[in-house]
Amino acid sequence: MTPVRRRTLEILLESHRAMGAYDVLERLSQDGYGNQPPVAYRALDFLVEQGLAHRLQRLNAFAACLSPDRDHAPAFLICRSCDRVAETDAPVLRAAFRETAAERGFKVERLTVEAVGLCPACGDGDDTGADA
Amino acid sequence: MTPVRRRTLEILLESHRAMGAYDVLERLSQDGYGNQPPVAYRALDFLVEQGLAHRLQRLNAFAACLSPDRDHAPAFLICRSCDRVAETDAPVLRAAFRETAAERGFKVERLTVEAVGLCPACGDGDDTGADA
DNA sequence: GGTTGACCTGTTACGTTATTACCTCCATGC
DNA sequence: GCATGGAGGTAATAACGTAACAGGTCAACC
Ligand SMILES: [Zn+2]
Ligand SMILES: [Zn+2]
Ligand SMILES: [Zn+2]
Ligand SMILES: [Zn+2]
């Protein structure tokens, strides 16, 4: 864990939401680090490899892992209204899927499970979202 | 269903694999249709909305649906070696996930399930893949 | 001490993917 | 005729991502 990487993780943690690589990069450069894309992508890729952050395919974005300590099988709930992302663990689901795939001869190495919908705050009778 | 949209679907069907929007666009323009990105993206978005095609988030690509007739809950098996994509139905998985999400107050509207790994052809003792 | 090699960071330049904005055409309904 | 709205064409640009190279640090090894 180096300064850039640590700072990158802090940025993700502070934001409490998914951030694009370029958003992270802007913060990093404000803090005196490099201002070119590879700086952010390298740090983010490292964090993802280490299980300290996750990549959200549907958003082209990254978010800090909420339980980096334990080995887990994350699934994501992405609110289309307020853009907030909830990380949840779905080990049973993943095991089941892995098995289904195995029946077809497919070896699953990485599994992406991402749901888009409405979070509790945004789904309770209003569609506008709580952007805060 | 209009000419561009129909042709777009044909292109996806003919290729038997996932295609990037720009690949589709190139074929469309060869056939005398527009050669600017929105032409392809609009047609592809339409097909996805209608359930005639799917979008593969991990590949930034699109593929024709293999069973567009029935309402289904697709999951994808993406081979990292030969890039082939298999579409499979996972209704149980999705129902279970929907329920898990509901417990947390989240309303799932769209669910992405994509696995990356090795297909039967590429996993049987070799890692090189059958690119054909 | 000097050299080597691994690893990290910075930068240039570029490639790929996706969207915004604006315009034309044409079918529909009045 | 004339609005209306969907569809497609085009230009321009935004957003996302990577390859390739240059320098710097540090520990290992001779
Ligand atoms: Zn996590
Ligand atoms: Zn919300
Ligand atoms: Zn399908
Ligand atoms: Zn394969």
mmCIF file of C-alpha atoms (C1' of nucleotides) and ligand atoms in Angstrom:
data_model
loop_
_atom_site.group_PDB
_atom_site.id
_atom_site.type_symbol
_atom_site.label_atom_id
_atom_site.label_comp_id
_atom_site.label_asym_id
_atom_site.label_seq_id
_atom_site.Cartn_x
_atom_site.Cartn_y
_atom_site.Cartn_z
ATOM 1 C CA MET A 1 0.000 0.000 0.000
ATOM 2 C CA THR A 2 1.579 3.211 -1.240
ATOM 3 C CA PRO A 3 0.541 6.862 -0.834
ATOM 4 C CA VAL A 4 -1.334 7.085 -4.118
ATOM 5 C CA ARG A 5 -3.141 3.859 -3.502
ATOM 6 C CA ARG A 6 -4.008 4.732 0.048
ATOM 7 C CA ARG A 7 -5.272 8.130 -0.994
ATOM 8 C CA THR A 8 -7.322 6.571 -3.765
ATOM 9 C CA LEU A 9 -8.982 4.272 -1.300
ATOM 10 C CA GLU A 10 -9.648 7.166 1.052
ATOM 11 C CA ILE A 11 -11.260 9.115 -1.764
ATOM 12 C CA LEU A 12 -13.586 6.224 -2.500
ATOM 13 C CA LEU A 13 -14.401 5.783 1.162
ATOM 14 C CA GLU A 14 -15.040 9.487 1.717
ATOM 15 C CA SER A 15 -17.395 9.766 -1.205
ATOM 16 C CA HIS A 16 -19.668 6.966 0.000
ATOM 17 C CA ARG A 17 -20.604 6.262 -3.557
ATOM 18 C CA ALA A 18 -19.375 4.925 -6.835
ATOM 19 C CA MET A 19 -16.925 7.177 -8.617
ATOM 20 C CA GLY A 20 -15.650 7.247 -12.156
ATOM 21 C CA ALA A 21 -11.917 6.892 -12.669
ATOM 22 C CA TYR A 22 -11.730 10.461 -13.904
ATOM 23 C CA ASP A 23 -13.461 11.784 -10.804
ATOM 24 C CA VAL A 24 -10.959 9.965 -8.637
ATOM 25 C CA LEU A 25 -8.177 11.290 -10.816
ATOM 26 C CA GLU A 26 -9.316 14.856 -10.310
ATOM 27 C CA ARG A 27 -9.167 14.447 -6.560
ATOM 28 C CA LEU A 28 -5.785 12.826 -6.744
ATOM 29 C CA SER A 29 -4.343 15.607 -8.830
ATOM 30 C CA GLN A 30 -5.763 18.167 -6.402
ATOM 31 C CA ASP A 31 -3.741 16.378 -3.774
ATOM 32 C CA GLY A 32 -0.569 16.728 -5.768
ATOM 33 C CA TYR A 33 -0.517 13.369 -7.477
ATOM 34 C CA GLY A 34 -0.382 12.818 -11.195
ATOM 35 C CA ASN A 35 -3.190 14.067 -13.346
ATOM 36 C CA GLN A 36 -3.129 11.537 -16.136
ATOM 37 C CA PRO A 37 -5.571 8.640 -16.455
ATOM 38 C CA PRO A 38 -3.092 5.822 -15.836
ATOM 39 C CA VAL A 39 -2.429 7.157 -12.356
ATOM 40 C CA ALA A 40 -6.025 6.612 -11.356
ATOM 41 C CA TYR A 41 -6.555 3.402 -13.281
ATOM 42 C CA ARG A 42 -3.478 1.759 -11.838
ATOM 43 C CA ALA A 43 -4.406 2.595 -8.294
ATOM 44 C CA LEU A 44 -7.993 1.506 -8.826
ATOM 45 C CA ASP A 45 -7.002 -1.737 -10.497
ATOM 46 C CA PHE A 46 -4.717 -2.459 -7.597
ATOM 47 C CA LEU A 47 -7.482 -1.886 -5.073
ATOM 48 C CA VAL A 48 -9.832 -4.117 -7.034
ATOM 49 C CA GLU A 49 -7.242 -6.880 -7.201
ATOM 50 C CA GLN A 50 -6.707 -6.648 -3.478
ATOM 51 C CA GLY A 51 -10.423 -6.796 -2.831
ATOM 52 C CA LEU A 52 -10.445 -3.336 -1.302
ATOM 53 C CA ALA A 53 -12.668 -1.909 -3.980
ATOM 54 C CA HIS A 54 -15.101 -3.133 -6.593
ATOM 55 C CA ARG A 55 -15.772 -2.187 -10.124
ATOM 56 C CA LEU A 56 -19.333 -1.510 -11.181
ATOM 57 C CA GLN A 57 -19.716 -2.537 -14.775
ATOM 58 C CA ARG A 58 -23.004 -0.796 -15.338
ATOM 59 C CA LEU A 59 -21.647 2.516 -14.175
ATOM 60 C CA ASN A 60 -18.085 2.340 -15.404
ATOM 61 C CA ALA A 61 -17.266 3.244 -11.849
ATOM 62 C CA PHE A 62 -15.525 2.081 -8.720
ATOM 63 C CA ALA A 63 -16.565 1.863 -5.089
ATOM 64 C CA ALA A 64 -14.722 1.001 -1.917
ATOM 65 C CA CYS A 65 -15.521 -2.418 -0.535
ATOM 66 C CA LEU A 66 -17.562 -2.292 2.623
ATOM 67 C CA SER A 67 -16.221 -5.508 4.091
ATOM 68 C CA PRO A 68 -12.749 -5.929 2.679
ATOM 69 C CA ASP A 69 -11.689 -8.079 5.610
ATOM 70 C CA ARG A 70 -13.572 -11.196 4.727
ATOM 71 C CA ASP A 71 -13.508 -12.949 1.417
ATOM 72 C CA HIS A 72 -16.873 -12.304 -0.069
ATOM 73 C CA ALA A 73 -19.070 -12.639 -3.088
ATOM 74 C CA PRO A 74 -20.552 -9.254 -3.711
ATOM 75 C CA ALA A 75 -23.667 -8.258 -5.566
ATOM 76 C CA PHE A 76 -24.723 -4.661 -6.063
ATOM 77 C CA LEU A 77 -27.934 -2.744 -5.818
ATOM 78 C CA ILE A 78 -27.710 0.426 -7.851
ATOM 79 C CA CYS A 79 -30.381 3.065 -7.425
ATOM 80 C CA ARG A 80 -31.239 4.659 -10.736
ATOM 81 C CA SER A 81 -32.680 7.662 -9.012
ATOM 82 C CA CYS A 82 -30.051 8.736 -6.483
ATOM 83 C CA ASP A 83 -27.144 6.736 -7.882
ATOM 84 C CA ARG A 84 -26.373 5.236 -4.536
ATOM 85 C CA VAL A 85 -24.886 1.783 -4.505
ATOM 86 C CA ALA A 86 -25.454 -0.862 -1.872
ATOM 87 C CA GLU A 87 -23.135 -3.812 -1.625
ATOM 88 C CA THR A 88 -24.619 -7.059 -0.507
ATOM 89 C CA ASP A 89 -23.283 -10.538 -0.107
ATOM 90 C CA ALA A 90 -24.861 -13.309 -2.107
ATOM 91 C CA PRO A 91 -22.787 -16.435 -1.588
ATOM 92 C CA VAL A 92 -25.664 -18.867 -2.030
ATOM 93 C CA LEU A 93 -26.665 -17.241 -5.250
ATOM 94 C CA ARG A 94 -23.190 -17.375 -6.606
ATOM 95 C CA ALA A 95 -22.674 -20.962 -5.596
ATOM 96 C CA ALA A 96 -25.908 -21.904 -7.316
ATOM 97 C CA PHE A 97 -24.927 -20.104 -10.461
ATOM 98 C CA ARG A 98 -21.501 -21.627 -10.492
ATOM 99 C CA GLU A 99 -23.106 -25.015 -10.352
ATOM 100 C CA THR A 100 -25.538 -24.254 -13.149
ATOM 101 C CA ALA A 101 -22.647 -23.102 -15.286
ATOM 102 C CA ALA A 102 -20.620 -26.185 -14.400
ATOM 103 C CA GLU A 103 -23.441 -28.372 -15.696
ATOM 104 C CA ARG A 104 -22.858 -26.749 -19.039
ATOM 105 C CA GLY A 105 -19.139 -27.255 -18.776
ATOM 106 C CA PHE A 106 -18.352 -23.643 -18.069
ATOM 107 C CA LYS A 107 -15.812 -22.736 -15.407
ATOM 108 C CA VAL A 108 -16.787 -19.501 -13.735
ATOM 109 C CA GLU A 109 -13.855 -17.357 -12.670
ATOM 110 C CA ARG A 110 -15.488 -14.038 -12.049
ATOM 111 C CA LEU A 111 -19.145 -13.309 -11.610
ATOM 112 C CA THR A 112 -20.807 -9.935 -11.922
ATOM 113 C CA VAL A 113 -24.188 -9.450 -10.294
ATOM 114 C CA GLU A 114 -25.588 -5.963 -10.528
ATOM 115 C CA ALA A 115 -29.157 -4.838 -10.088
ATOM 116 C CA VAL A 116 -30.552 -1.489 -11.151
ATOM 117 C CA GLY A 117 -33.711 -0.281 -9.483
ATOM 118 C CA LEU A 118 -34.975 1.895 -6.676
ATOM 119 C CA CYS A 119 -33.486 2.081 -3.202
ATOM 120 C CA PRO A 120 -35.712 2.328 -0.127
ATOM 121 C CA ALA A 121 -35.366 6.105 0.017
ATOM 122 C CA CYS A 122 -36.294 6.593 -3.615
ATOM 123 C CA GLY A 123 -38.884 3.875 -3.937
ATOM 124 C CA ASP A 124 -41.142 4.962 -1.094
ATOM 125 C CA GLY A 125 -43.743 6.677 -3.158
ATOM 126 C CA ASP A 126 -41.527 9.140 -4.928
ATOM 127 C CA ASP A 127 -39.504 8.844 -8.052
ATOM 128 C CA THR A 128 -37.361 11.909 -7.741
ATOM 129 C CA GLY A 129 -34.649 10.531 -5.556
ATOM 130 C CA ALA A 130 -32.800 11.884 -2.555
ATOM 131 C CA ASP A 131 -29.636 13.124 -4.060
ATOM 132 C CA ALA A 132 -27.937 13.912 -0.769
ATOM 133 C CA MET B 1 -39.410 -2.534 -36.685
ATOM 134 C CA THR B 2 -37.781 -0.407 -39.330
ATOM 135 C CA PRO B 3 -35.124 -1.220 -41.937
ATOM 136 C CA VAL B 4 -32.182 -0.049 -39.860
ATOM 137 C CA ARG B 5 -33.382 -1.882 -36.796
ATOM 138 C CA ARG B 6 -34.111 -5.045 -38.715
ATOM 139 C CA ARG B 7 -30.749 -4.954 -40.392
ATOM 140 C CA THR B 8 -29.047 -4.362 -37.042
ATOM 141 C CA LEU B 9 -30.697 -7.433 -35.621
ATOM 142 C CA GLU B 10 -29.699 -9.459 -38.676
ATOM 143 C CA ILE B 11 -26.108 -8.363 -38.249
ATOM 144 C CA LEU B 12 -26.098 -9.536 -34.669
ATOM 145 C CA LEU B 13 -27.729 -12.811 -35.602
ATOM 146 C CA GLU B 14 -25.350 -13.464 -38.467
ATOM 147 C CA SER B 15 -22.266 -12.871 -36.375
ATOM 148 C CA HIS B 16 -23.209 -15.444 -33.757
ATOM 149 C CA ARG B 17 -21.280 -13.475 -31.186
ATOM 150 C CA ALA B 18 -21.193 -10.280 -29.220
ATOM 151 C CA MET B 19 -20.407 -7.205 -31.271
ATOM 152 C CA GLY B 20 -19.351 -3.719 -30.305
ATOM 153 C CA ALA B 21 -21.547 -0.853 -31.391
ATOM 154 C CA TYR B 22 -18.853 0.382 -33.745
ATOM 155 C CA ASP B 23 -18.555 -3.000 -35.416
ATOM 156 C CA VAL B 24 -22.278 -3.012 -36.003
ATOM 157 C CA LEU B 25 -22.047 0.538 -37.263
ATOM 158 C CA GLU B 26 -19.439 -0.409 -39.810
ATOM 159 C CA ARG B 27 -21.678 -3.112 -41.233
ATOM 160 C CA LEU B 28 -24.641 -0.787 -41.294
ATOM 161 C CA SER B 29 -22.749 1.877 -43.184
ATOM 162 C CA GLN B 30 -21.552 -0.731 -45.673
ATOM 163 C CA ASP B 31 -25.206 -1.426 -46.313
ATOM 164 C CA GLY B 32 -25.900 2.214 -47.033
ATOM 165 C CA TYR B 33 -27.138 3.320 -43.665
ATOM 166 C CA GLY B 34 -25.675 6.135 -41.610
ATOM 167 C CA ASN B 35 -22.107 5.940 -40.454
ATOM 168 C CA GLN B 36 -22.309 7.907 -37.235
ATOM 169 C CA PRO B 37 -22.446 6.305 -33.788
ATOM 170 C CA PRO B 38 -26.000 7.342 -32.898
ATOM 171 C CA VAL B 39 -27.321 5.288 -35.791
ATOM 172 C CA ALA B 40 -25.976 2.113 -34.253
ATOM 173 C CA TYR B 41 -26.657 3.019 -30.657
ATOM 174 C CA ARG B 42 -30.265 3.944 -31.323
ATOM 175 C CA ALA B 43 -30.972 0.735 -33.161
ATOM 176 C CA LEU B 44 -29.205 -1.346 -30.527
ATOM 177 C CA ASP B 45 -30.962 0.393 -27.661
ATOM 178 C CA PHE B 46 -34.257 -0.264 -29.364
ATOM 179 C CA LEU B 47 -33.506 -3.950 -29.752
ATOM 180 C CA VAL B 48 -32.467 -4.207 -26.124
ATOM 181 C CA GLU B 49 -35.640 -2.482 -24.978
ATOM 182 C CA GLN B 50 -37.705 -4.878 -27.053
ATOM 183 C CA GLY B 51 -35.876 -7.862 -25.642
ATOM 184 C CA LEU B 52 -34.510 -8.819 -29.045
ATOM 185 C CA ALA B 53 -30.931 -8.251 -28.024
ATOM 186 C CA HIS B 54 -28.899 -8.011 -24.856
ATOM 187 C CA ARG B 55 -26.143 -5.761 -23.750
ATOM 188 C CA LEU B 56 -23.031 -7.304 -22.256
ATOM 189 C CA GLN B 57 -21.669 -4.882 -19.734
ATOM 190 C CA ARG B 58 -18.337 -6.552 -19.338
ATOM 191 C CA LEU B 59 -17.642 -6.443 -23.046
ATOM 192 C CA ASN B 60 -19.276 -3.166 -23.982
ATOM 193 C CA ALA B 61 -20.987 -5.225 -26.594
ATOM 194 C CA PHE B 62 -24.336 -6.460 -27.824
ATOM 195 C CA ALA B 63 -25.674 -9.841 -28.814
ATOM 196 C CA ALA B 64 -28.925 -11.008 -30.345
ATOM 197 C CA CYS B 65 -31.225 -12.736 -27.914
ATOM 198 C CA LEU B 66 -31.470 -16.465 -28.523
ATOM 199 C CA SER B 67 -35.009 -16.815 -27.259
ATOM 200 C CA PRO B 68 -36.673 -13.474 -27.812
ATOM 201 C CA ASP B 69 -40.091 -15.073 -27.928
ATOM 202 C CA ARG B 70 -40.476 -15.868 -24.274
ATOM 203 C CA ASP B 71 -39.950 -13.481 -21.418
ATOM 204 C CA HIS B 72 -36.765 -14.608 -19.824
ATOM 205 C CA ALA B 73 -34.152 -13.841 -17.253
ATOM 206 C CA PRO B 74 -30.856 -14.068 -19.027
ATOM 207 C CA ALA B 75 -27.444 -14.682 -17.563
ATOM 208 C CA PHE B 76 -24.289 -14.829 -19.629
ATOM 209 C CA LEU B 77 -21.269 -17.056 -19.723
ATOM 210 C CA ILE B 78 -18.400 -15.234 -21.359
ATOM 211 C CA CYS B 79 -15.312 -17.189 -22.327
ATOM 212 C CA ARG B 80 -12.190 -15.172 -21.700
ATOM 213 C CA SER B 81 -10.239 -17.321 -24.100
ATOM 214 C CA CYS B 82 -12.356 -17.498 -27.241
ATOM 215 C CA ASP B 83 -14.700 -14.588 -26.462
ATOM 216 C CA ARG B 84 -17.731 -16.677 -27.124
ATOM 217 C CA VAL B 85 -20.833 -15.841 -25.187
ATOM 218 C CA ALA B 86 -23.478 -18.288 -24.060
ATOM 219 C CA GLU B 87 -26.867 -17.072 -22.991
ATOM 220 C CA THR B 88 -28.566 -19.051 -20.303
ATOM 221 C CA ASP B 89 -31.761 -18.643 -18.401
ATOM 222 C CA ALA B 90 -31.597 -18.247 -14.649
ATOM 223 C CA PRO B 91 -35.115 -17.583 -13.413
ATOM 224 C CA VAL B 92 -34.579 -19.167 -10.017
ATOM 225 C CA LEU B 93 -31.475 -17.130 -9.416
ATOM 226 C CA ARG B 94 -33.186 -13.937 -10.336
ATOM 227 C CA ALA B 95 -36.236 -14.634 -8.251
ATOM 228 C CA ALA B 96 -34.035 -15.384 -5.272
ATOM 229 C CA PHE B 97 -32.019 -12.258 -5.766
ATOM 230 C CA ARG B 98 -35.090 -10.131 -6.203
ATOM 231 C CA GLU B 99 -36.337 -11.411 -2.905
ATOM 232 C CA THR B 100 -33.062 -10.752 -1.130
ATOM 233 C CA ALA B 101 -33.091 -7.227 -2.465
ATOM 234 C CA ALA B 102 -36.703 -6.752 -1.445
ATOM 235 C CA GLU B 103 -35.789 -7.618 2.119
ATOM 236 C CA ARG B 104 -33.565 -4.606 2.053
ATOM 237 C CA GLY B 105 -36.278 -2.472 0.526
ATOM 238 C CA PHE B 106 -34.741 -2.387 -2.900
ATOM 239 C CA LYS B 107 -36.919 -2.764 -5.981
ATOM 240 C CA VAL B 108 -35.016 -4.555 -8.707
ATOM 241 C CA GLU B 109 -35.881 -3.415 -12.192
ATOM 242 C CA ARG B 110 -33.041 -4.801 -14.231
ATOM 243 C CA LEU B 111 -30.556 -7.428 -13.223
ATOM 244 C CA THR B 112 -27.229 -8.085 -14.860
ATOM 245 C CA VAL B 113 -25.651 -11.494 -14.360
ATOM 246 C CA GLU B 114 -22.443 -12.069 -16.254
ATOM 247 C CA ALA B 115 -19.815 -14.683 -15.643
ATOM 248 C CA VAL B 116 -16.341 -14.639 -17.093
ATOM 249 C CA GLY B 117 -14.463 -17.902 -17.288
ATOM 250 C CA LEU B 118 -13.688 -20.775 -19.600
ATOM 251 C CA CYS B 119 -16.131 -22.435 -21.947
ATOM 252 C CA PRO B 120 -16.127 -26.231 -22.443
ATOM 253 C CA ALA B 121 -13.997 -25.964 -25.578
ATOM 254 C CA CYS B 122 -11.368 -23.789 -23.933
ATOM 255 C CA GLY B 123 -11.400 -25.358 -20.487
ATOM 256 C CA ASP B 124 -10.724 -28.946 -21.517
ATOM 257 C CA GLY B 125 -7.081 -29.015 -20.693
ATOM 258 C CA ASP B 126 -5.976 -26.143 -22.839
ATOM 259 C CA ASP B 127 -5.902 -22.472 -22.171
ATOM 260 C CA THR B 128 -5.347 -21.201 -25.653
ATOM 261 C CA GLY B 129 -8.894 -21.143 -26.837
ATOM 262 C CA ALA B 130 -10.572 -22.098 -30.046
ATOM 263 C CA ASP B 131 -10.956 -18.806 -31.770
ATOM 264 C CA ALA B 132 -13.105 -20.104 -34.582
ATOM 265 C "C1'" DG C 1 30.559 0.766 -3.560
ATOM 266 C "C1'" DG C 2 28.329 -0.450 -7.758
ATOM 267 C "C1'" DT C 3 25.061 -3.031 -10.365
ATOM 268 C "C1'" DT C 4 20.915 -5.284 -11.161
ATOM 269 C "C1'" DG C 5 16.130 -5.931 -11.209
ATOM 270 C "C1'" DA C 6 11.494 -5.293 -9.371
ATOM 271 C "C1'" DC C 7 8.189 -2.107 -8.590
ATOM 272 C "C1'" DC C 8 5.949 2.297 -8.476
ATOM 273 C "C1'" DT C 9 4.868 6.752 -10.363
ATOM 274 C "C1'" DG C 10 4.548 10.251 -13.977
ATOM 275 C "C1'" DT C 11 3.657 11.679 -18.830
ATOM 276 C "C1'" DT C 12 2.648 11.565 -23.812
ATOM 277 C "C1'" DA C 13 -0.110 10.040 -27.000
ATOM 278 C "C1'" DC C 14 -3.656 7.434 -28.653
ATOM 279 C "C1'" DG C 15 -7.728 4.216 -29.090
ATOM 280 C "C1'" DT C 16 -12.335 3.006 -27.941
ATOM 281 C "C1'" DT C 17 -16.957 3.790 -26.394
ATOM 282 C "C1'" DA C 18 -20.980 6.802 -25.867
ATOM 283 C "C1'" DT C 19 -23.710 11.093 -25.948
ATOM 284 C "C1'" DT C 20 -25.479 15.823 -27.109
ATOM 285 C "C1'" DA C 21 -27.388 18.812 -30.256
ATOM 286 C "C1'" DC C 22 -29.354 19.887 -34.392
ATOM 287 C "C1'" DC C 23 -31.403 18.952 -38.716
ATOM 288 C "C1'" DT C 24 -34.391 16.534 -42.292
ATOM 289 C "C1'" DC C 25 -37.803 13.456 -43.673
ATOM 290 C "C1'" DC C 26 -42.183 11.500 -43.548
ATOM 291 C "C1'" DA C 27 -46.546 9.550 -41.782
ATOM 292 C "C1'" DT C 28 -50.529 10.825 -38.917
ATOM 293 C "C1'" DG C 29 -54.290 13.600 -37.484
ATOM 294 C "C1'" DC C 30 -56.722 17.887 -37.555
ATOM 295 C "C1'" DG D 1 -52.399 23.150 -45.456
ATOM 296 C "C1'" DC D 2 -50.264 22.614 -41.099
ATOM 297 C "C1'" DA D 3 -48.916 21.052 -36.544
ATOM 298 C "C1'" DT D 4 -47.109 16.684 -34.160
ATOM 299 C "C1'" DG D 5 -44.062 13.077 -33.279
ATOM 300 C "C1'" DG D 6 -41.137 9.240 -34.459
ATOM 301 C "C1'" DA D 7 -37.204 7.964 -36.988
ATOM 302 C "C1'" DG D 8 -32.887 8.490 -38.938
ATOM 303 C "C1'" DG D 9 -28.608 11.383 -40.694
ATOM 304 C "C1'" DT D 10 -24.583 14.144 -39.245
ATOM 305 C "C1'" DA D 11 -21.195 16.913 -36.753
ATOM 306 C "C1'" DA D 12 -18.988 17.563 -32.758
ATOM 307 C "C1'" DT D 13 -17.536 16.279 -28.368
ATOM 308 C "C1'" DA D 14 -17.551 13.877 -23.977
ATOM 309 C "C1'" DA D 15 -16.305 9.940 -21.320
ATOM 310 C "C1'" DC D 16 -13.706 5.893 -20.651
ATOM 311 C "C1'" DG D 17 -9.531 3.242 -21.138
ATOM 312 C "C1'" DT D 18 -4.639 1.699 -22.615
ATOM 313 C "C1'" DA D 19 0.155 1.352 -24.741
ATOM 314 C "C1'" DA D 20 4.545 2.814 -24.450
ATOM 315 C "C1'" DC D 21 8.180 5.071 -22.509
ATOM 316 C "C1'" DA D 22 10.988 7.731 -18.813
ATOM 317 C "C1'" DG D 23 12.581 8.410 -14.221
ATOM 318 C "C1'" DG D 24 12.987 7.225 -9.306
ATOM 319 C "C1'" DT D 25 13.319 4.280 -5.322
ATOM 320 C "C1'" DC D 26 14.886 0.462 -2.854
ATOM 321 C "C1'" DA D 27 16.490 -4.053 -1.629
ATOM 322 C "C1'" DA D 28 19.452 -7.879 -3.099
ATOM 323 C "C1'" DC D 29 23.520 -9.372 -4.659
ATOM 324 C "C1'" DC D 30 28.361 -9.391 -6.082
HETATM 325 ZN ZN ZN E 1 -16.886 -5.911 -1.066
HETATM 326 ZN ZN ZN E 2 -32.180 6.021 -4.374
HETATM 327 ZN ZN ZN E 3 -32.287 -13.453 -24.366
HETATM 328 ZN ZN ZN E 4 -13.842 -20.535 -25.100
#
